[in-house]
Coordinates of C-alpha atoms and ligand atoms in Angstrom, one line a residue:
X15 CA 30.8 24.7 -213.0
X16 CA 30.1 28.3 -213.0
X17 CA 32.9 30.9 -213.4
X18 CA 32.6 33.9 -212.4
X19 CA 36.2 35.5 -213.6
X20 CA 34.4 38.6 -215.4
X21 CA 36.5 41.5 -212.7
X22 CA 39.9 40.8 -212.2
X23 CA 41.6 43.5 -211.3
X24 CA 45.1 43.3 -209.9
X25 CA 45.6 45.8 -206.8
X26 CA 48.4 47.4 -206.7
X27 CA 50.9 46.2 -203.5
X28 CA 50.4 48.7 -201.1
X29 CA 53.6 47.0 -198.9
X30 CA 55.7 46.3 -201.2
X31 CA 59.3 47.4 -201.2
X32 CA 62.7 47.0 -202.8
X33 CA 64.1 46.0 -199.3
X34 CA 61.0 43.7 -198.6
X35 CA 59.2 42.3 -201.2
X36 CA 56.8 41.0 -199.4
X37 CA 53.0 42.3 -200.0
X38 CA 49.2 42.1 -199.0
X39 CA 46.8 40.9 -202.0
X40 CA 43.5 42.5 -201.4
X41 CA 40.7 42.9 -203.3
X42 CA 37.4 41.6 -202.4
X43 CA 35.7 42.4 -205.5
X44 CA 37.9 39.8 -207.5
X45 CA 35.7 36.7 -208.0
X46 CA 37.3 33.3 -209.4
X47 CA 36.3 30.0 -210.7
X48 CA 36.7 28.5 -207.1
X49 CA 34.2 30.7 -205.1
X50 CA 35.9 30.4 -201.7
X51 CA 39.1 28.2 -203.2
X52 CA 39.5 26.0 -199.5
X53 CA 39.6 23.0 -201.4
X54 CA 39.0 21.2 -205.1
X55 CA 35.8 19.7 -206.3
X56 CA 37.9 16.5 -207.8
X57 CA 35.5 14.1 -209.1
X58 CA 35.6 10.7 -207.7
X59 CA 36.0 7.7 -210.1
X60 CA 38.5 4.4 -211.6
X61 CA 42.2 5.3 -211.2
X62 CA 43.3 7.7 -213.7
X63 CA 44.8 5.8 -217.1
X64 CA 48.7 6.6 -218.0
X65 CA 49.1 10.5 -219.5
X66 CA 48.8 10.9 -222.7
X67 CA 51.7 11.2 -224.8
X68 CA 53.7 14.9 -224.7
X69 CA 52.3 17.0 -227.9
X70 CA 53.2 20.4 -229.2
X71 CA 50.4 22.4 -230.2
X72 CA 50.2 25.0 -233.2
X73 CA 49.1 28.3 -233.2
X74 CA 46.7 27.3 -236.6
X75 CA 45.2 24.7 -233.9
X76 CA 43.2 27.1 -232.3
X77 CA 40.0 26.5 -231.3
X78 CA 37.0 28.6 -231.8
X79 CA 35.3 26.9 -228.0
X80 CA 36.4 30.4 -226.7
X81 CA 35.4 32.7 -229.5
X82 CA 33.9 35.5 -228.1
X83 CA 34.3 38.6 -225.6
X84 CA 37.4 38.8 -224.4
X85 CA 37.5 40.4 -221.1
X86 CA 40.3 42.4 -219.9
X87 CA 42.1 41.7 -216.5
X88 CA 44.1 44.6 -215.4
X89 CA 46.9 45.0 -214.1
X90 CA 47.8 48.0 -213.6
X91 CA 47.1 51.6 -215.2
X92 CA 49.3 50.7 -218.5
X93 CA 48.8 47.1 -218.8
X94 CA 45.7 44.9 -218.9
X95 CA 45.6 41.5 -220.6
X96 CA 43.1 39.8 -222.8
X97 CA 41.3 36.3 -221.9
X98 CA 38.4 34.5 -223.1
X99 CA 36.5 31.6 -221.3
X100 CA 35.5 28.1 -221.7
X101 CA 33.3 26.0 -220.2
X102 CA 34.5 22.0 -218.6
X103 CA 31.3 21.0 -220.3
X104 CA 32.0 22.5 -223.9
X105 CA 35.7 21.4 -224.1
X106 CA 35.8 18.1 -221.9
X107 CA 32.1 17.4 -221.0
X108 CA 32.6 17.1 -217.4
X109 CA 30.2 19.1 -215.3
X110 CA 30.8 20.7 -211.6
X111 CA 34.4 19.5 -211.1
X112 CA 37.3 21.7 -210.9
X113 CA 39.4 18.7 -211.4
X114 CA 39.6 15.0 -212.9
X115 CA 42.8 13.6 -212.3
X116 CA 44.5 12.5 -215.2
X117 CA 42.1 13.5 -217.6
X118 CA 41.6 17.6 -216.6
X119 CA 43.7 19.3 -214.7
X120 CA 42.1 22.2 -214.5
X121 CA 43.8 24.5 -216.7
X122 CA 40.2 26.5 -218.1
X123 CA 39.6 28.6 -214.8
X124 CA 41.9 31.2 -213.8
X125 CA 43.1 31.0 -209.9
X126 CA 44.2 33.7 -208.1
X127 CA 47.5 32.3 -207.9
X128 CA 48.1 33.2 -211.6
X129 CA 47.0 37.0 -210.7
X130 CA 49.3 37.2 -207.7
X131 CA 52.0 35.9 -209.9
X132 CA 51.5 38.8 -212.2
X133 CA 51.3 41.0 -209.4
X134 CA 54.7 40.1 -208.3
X135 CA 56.1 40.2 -211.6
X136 CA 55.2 43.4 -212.2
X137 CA 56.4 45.2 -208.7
X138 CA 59.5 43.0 -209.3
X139 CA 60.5 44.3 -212.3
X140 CA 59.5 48.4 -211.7
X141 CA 61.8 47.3 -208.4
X142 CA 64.6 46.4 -211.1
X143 CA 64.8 42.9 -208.7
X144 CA 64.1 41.6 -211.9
X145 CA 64.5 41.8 -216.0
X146 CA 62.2 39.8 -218.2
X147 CA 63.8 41.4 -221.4
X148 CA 64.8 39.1 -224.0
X149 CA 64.3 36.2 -221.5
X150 CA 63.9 32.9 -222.8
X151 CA 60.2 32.3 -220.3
X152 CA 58.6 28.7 -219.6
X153 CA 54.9 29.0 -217.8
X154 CA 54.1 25.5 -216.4
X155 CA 50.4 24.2 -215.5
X156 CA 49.2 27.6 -217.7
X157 CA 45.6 27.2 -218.5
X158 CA 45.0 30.8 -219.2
X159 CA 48.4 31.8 -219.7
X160 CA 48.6 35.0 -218.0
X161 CA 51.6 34.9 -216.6
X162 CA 53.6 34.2 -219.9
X163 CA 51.6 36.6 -221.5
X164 CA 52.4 39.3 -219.1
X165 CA 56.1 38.1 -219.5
X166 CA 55.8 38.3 -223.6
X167 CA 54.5 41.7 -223.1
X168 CA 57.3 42.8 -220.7
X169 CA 59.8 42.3 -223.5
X170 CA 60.5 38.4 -223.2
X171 CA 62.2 36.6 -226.2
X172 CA 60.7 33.5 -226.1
X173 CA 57.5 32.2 -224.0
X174 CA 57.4 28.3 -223.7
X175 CA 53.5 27.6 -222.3
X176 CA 52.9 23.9 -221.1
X177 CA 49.6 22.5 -220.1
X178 CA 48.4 19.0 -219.0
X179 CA 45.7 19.2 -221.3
X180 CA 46.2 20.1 -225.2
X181 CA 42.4 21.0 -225.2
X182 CA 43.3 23.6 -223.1
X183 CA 46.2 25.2 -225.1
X184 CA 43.5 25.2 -227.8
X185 CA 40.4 26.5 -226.5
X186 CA 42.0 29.2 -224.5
X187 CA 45.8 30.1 -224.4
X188 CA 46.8 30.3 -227.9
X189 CA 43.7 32.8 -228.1
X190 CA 45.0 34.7 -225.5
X191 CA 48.6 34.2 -226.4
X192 CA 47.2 35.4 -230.1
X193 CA 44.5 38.3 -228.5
X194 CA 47.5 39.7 -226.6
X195 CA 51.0 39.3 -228.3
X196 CA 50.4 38.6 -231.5
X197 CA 47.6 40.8 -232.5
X198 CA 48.0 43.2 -235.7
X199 CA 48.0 45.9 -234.6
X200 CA 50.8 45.7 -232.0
X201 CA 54.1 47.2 -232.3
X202 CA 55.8 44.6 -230.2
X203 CA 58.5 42.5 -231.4
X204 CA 56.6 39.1 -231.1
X205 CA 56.4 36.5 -233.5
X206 CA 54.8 33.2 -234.0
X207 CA 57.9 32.2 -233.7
X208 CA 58.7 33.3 -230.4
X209 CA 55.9 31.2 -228.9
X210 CA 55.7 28.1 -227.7
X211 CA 52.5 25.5 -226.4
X212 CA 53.1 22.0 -224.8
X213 CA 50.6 19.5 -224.1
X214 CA 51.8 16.5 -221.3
X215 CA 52.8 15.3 -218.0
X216 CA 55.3 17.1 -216.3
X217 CA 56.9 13.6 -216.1
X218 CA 57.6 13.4 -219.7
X219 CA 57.0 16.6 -221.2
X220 CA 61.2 17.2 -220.8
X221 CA 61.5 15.7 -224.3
X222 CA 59.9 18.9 -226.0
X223 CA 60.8 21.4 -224.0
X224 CA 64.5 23.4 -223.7
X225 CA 66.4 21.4 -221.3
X226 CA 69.4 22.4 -219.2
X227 CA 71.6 19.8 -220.7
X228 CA 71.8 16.7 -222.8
X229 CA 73.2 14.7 -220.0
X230 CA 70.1 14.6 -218.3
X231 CA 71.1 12.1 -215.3
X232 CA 73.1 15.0 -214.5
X233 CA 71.6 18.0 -215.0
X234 CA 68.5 16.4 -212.7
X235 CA 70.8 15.3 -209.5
X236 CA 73.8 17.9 -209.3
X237 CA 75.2 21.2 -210.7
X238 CA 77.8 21.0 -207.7
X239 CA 80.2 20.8 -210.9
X240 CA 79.6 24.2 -211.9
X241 CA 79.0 23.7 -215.2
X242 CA 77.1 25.8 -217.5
X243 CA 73.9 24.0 -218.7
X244 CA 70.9 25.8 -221.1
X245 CA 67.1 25.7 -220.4
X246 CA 65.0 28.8 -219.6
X247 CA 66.1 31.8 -217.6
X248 CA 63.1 32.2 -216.0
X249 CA 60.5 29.6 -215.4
X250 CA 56.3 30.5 -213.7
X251 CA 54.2 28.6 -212.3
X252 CA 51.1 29.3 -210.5
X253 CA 48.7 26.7 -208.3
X254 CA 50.5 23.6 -210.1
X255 CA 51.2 22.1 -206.3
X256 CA 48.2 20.9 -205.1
X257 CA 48.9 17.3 -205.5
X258 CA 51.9 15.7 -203.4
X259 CA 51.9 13.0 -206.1
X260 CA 53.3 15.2 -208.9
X261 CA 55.5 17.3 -206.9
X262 CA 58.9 15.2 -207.3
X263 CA 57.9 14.7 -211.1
X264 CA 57.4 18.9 -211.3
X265 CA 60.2 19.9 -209.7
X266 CA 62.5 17.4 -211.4
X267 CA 61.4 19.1 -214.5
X268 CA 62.3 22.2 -213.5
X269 CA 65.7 21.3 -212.7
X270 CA 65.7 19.4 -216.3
X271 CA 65.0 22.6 -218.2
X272 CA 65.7 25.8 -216.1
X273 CA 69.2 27.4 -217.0
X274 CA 72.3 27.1 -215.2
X275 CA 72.9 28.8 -212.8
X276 CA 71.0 31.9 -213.8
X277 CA 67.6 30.6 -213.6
X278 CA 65.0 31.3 -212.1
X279 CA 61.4 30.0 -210.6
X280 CA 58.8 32.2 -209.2
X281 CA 55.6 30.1 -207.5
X282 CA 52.8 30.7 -206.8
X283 CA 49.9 29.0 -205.1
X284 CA 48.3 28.1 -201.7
X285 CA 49.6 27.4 -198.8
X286 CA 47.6 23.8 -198.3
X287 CA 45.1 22.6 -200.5
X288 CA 42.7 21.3 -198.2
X289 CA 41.2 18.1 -199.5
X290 CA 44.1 17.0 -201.7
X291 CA 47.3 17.4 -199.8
X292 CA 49.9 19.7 -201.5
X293 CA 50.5 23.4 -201.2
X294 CA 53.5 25.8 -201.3
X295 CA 55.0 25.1 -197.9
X296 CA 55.2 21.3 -199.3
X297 CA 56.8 22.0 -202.4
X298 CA 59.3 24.1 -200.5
X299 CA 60.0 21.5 -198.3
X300 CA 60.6 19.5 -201.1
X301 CA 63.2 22.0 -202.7
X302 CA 64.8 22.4 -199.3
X303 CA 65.3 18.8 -199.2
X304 CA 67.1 18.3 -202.0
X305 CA 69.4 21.3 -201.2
X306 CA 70.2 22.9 -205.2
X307 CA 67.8 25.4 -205.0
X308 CA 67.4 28.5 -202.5
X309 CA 64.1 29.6 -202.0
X310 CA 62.5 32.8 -200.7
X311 CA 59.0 33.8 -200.2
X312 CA 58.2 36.6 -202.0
X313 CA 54.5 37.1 -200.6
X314 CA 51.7 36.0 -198.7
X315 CA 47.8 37.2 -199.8
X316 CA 45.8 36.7 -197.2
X317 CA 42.4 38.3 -198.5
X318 CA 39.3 36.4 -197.8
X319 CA 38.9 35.2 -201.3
X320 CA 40.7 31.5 -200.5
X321 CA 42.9 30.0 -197.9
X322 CA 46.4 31.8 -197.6
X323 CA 48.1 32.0 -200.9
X324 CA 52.0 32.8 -201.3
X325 CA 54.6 33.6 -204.0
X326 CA 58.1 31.7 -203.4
X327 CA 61.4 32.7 -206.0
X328 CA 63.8 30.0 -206.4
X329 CA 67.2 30.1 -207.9
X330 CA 70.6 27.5 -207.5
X331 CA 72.5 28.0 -204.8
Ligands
LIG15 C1 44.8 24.5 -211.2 S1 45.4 24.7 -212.8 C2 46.1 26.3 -212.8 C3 46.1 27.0 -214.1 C4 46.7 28.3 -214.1 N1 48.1 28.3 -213.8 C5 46.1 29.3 -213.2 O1 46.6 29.6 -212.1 O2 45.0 29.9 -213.5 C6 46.8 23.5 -212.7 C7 47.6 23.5 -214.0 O3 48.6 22.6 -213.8 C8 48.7 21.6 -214.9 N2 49.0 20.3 -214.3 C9 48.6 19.8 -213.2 N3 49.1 18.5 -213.0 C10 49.9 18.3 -214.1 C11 50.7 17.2 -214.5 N4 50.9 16.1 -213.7 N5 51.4 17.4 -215.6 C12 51.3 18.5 -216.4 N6 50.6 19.5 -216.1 C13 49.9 19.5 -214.9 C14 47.3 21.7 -215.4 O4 47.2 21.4 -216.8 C15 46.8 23.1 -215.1 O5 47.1 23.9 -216.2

């Protein structure tokens, strides 16, 4: 699989507003792991064997896969972040696929969706629509990591980072986490302490994470109570909908572990995966179905690169 991530660089929204926040992503000079992105190269093969069991990784669990250049990805004029690579065939010794269900979910390319959710982070907090600050911050399906890291660098107390795959967390995130929050040399605030990495399926990965309340039962069918529950303020995902299977296991999560009723969810991803079924507009439908949650589309890049990608926010009625 060749990855050609090397130029990231996130435009700056040239639509965005505070009374609008939609915006137009375009940059054809950013080249990612998926070429065109219409669809996944999922290998075939046997039915995928049950998940392995949920696992938090260590920061001293680092693995040296990555070691090398890191290459910046910027953001904007005061903020780029740090990421290495690694290849399917050093860490998992899969070749050509972007995906092997149940076995790599592929968390070791970075997708656009994770730079459009930066993107949006970003105007969204200089538009004071939103405050990261001392945030308690889960990033599910975080391969790189670039999202949390933006959030640890935007002043977020905590920063949970969950990933199928613990090879991943290994090989690339905690480097990143490590190359960009926790270096010497920085000033910030940030501790090994105040990081976080989760290895699992989103249908069992609950157990390590902070949840919303004990009472789970209740935390995952109703709030109509209006009772104060825990979890993360803010929670970040980006392209973790491309399978319809794991959509009602991912957003039960969610509800598990994001804090009520302040939470919030910001999505990103595209619009249909061609090839495997899911998309945005399906996990909406999803949400909508199920009525807690309000959700509102934050932005739609339509640039060439892939199919239409959007960025939704969702927060408890
Ligand atoms: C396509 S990758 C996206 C990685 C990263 N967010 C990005 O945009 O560059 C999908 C991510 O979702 C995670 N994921 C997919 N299905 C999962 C599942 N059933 N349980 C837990 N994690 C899952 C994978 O580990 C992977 O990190």
């Amino acid at each position: 699989m060749e990855d050609t991530e090397a130029k990231n660089t996130i435009a700056s929204s040239s639509s965005s507003s505070s009374s609008s926040p939609l915006f137009s992503f375009s940059n054809p000079n950013a080249s990612f792991g998926f070429g065109f992105g219409f669809g996944f190269g999922v290998s075939s093969g046997p039915p995928p064997s049950p998940p392995p069991p949920p696992v938090e990784v260590f920061l001293s669990e680092e693995s040296a896969v990555a070691a090398g250049e890191l290459e910046p990805v910027v953001v904007d004029d005061s903020v780029s972040i740090y990421k290495g690579r690694a290849s399917t065939s050093d860490v998992f010794g899969v070749k050509n696929s972007d995906l092997v269900p149940g076995k790599y979910e592929g968390g070791l390319k970075l997708w656009e969706g994770s730079l459009d959710l930066v993107k949006t982070l970003n105007s969204d907090i200089k538009e004071d629509r939103l405050l990261v600050e001392g945030k308690h911050v889960l990033e599910l399906g975080c391969g790189h990591g670039l999202p949390g890291i933006f959030a640890g660098l935007k002043g977020a107390g905590l920063v949970h980072f969950q990933d199928f795959n613990a090879e991943v967390l290994r090989c690339l995130t905690i480097p990143n986490v490590k190359a960009n929050l926790l270096k010497e040399s920085s000033q910030e605030r940030f501790t090994s302490g105040s990081v976080g990495f989760f290895a699992g399926d989103w249908s069992e990965i609950d157990s390590l994470l902070l949840r919303g309340d004990a009472d789970l039962d209740k935390s995952i069918n109703s709030h109509e109570n209006n009772e104060v529950y825990n979890g993360y303020d803010i929670i970040l995902m980006a392209e973790t909908v491309y399978a319809v299977s794991s959509l009602p296991n991912l957003y039960k999560l969610i509800k598990k572990c994001l804090h009520y009723p302040g939470g919030i969810v910001y999505m990103a991803g595209k619009k249909h995966y061609f090839g495997v079924g899911g998309g945005t507009r399906q996990f909406v439908r999803l949400v909508t179905e199920d009525g807690a949650m309000q959700s509102d589309l934050l932005a739609e890049v339509a640039d060439g690169s892939s199919n239409v990608r959007e960025v939704w926010k969702f927060s408890f009625k």
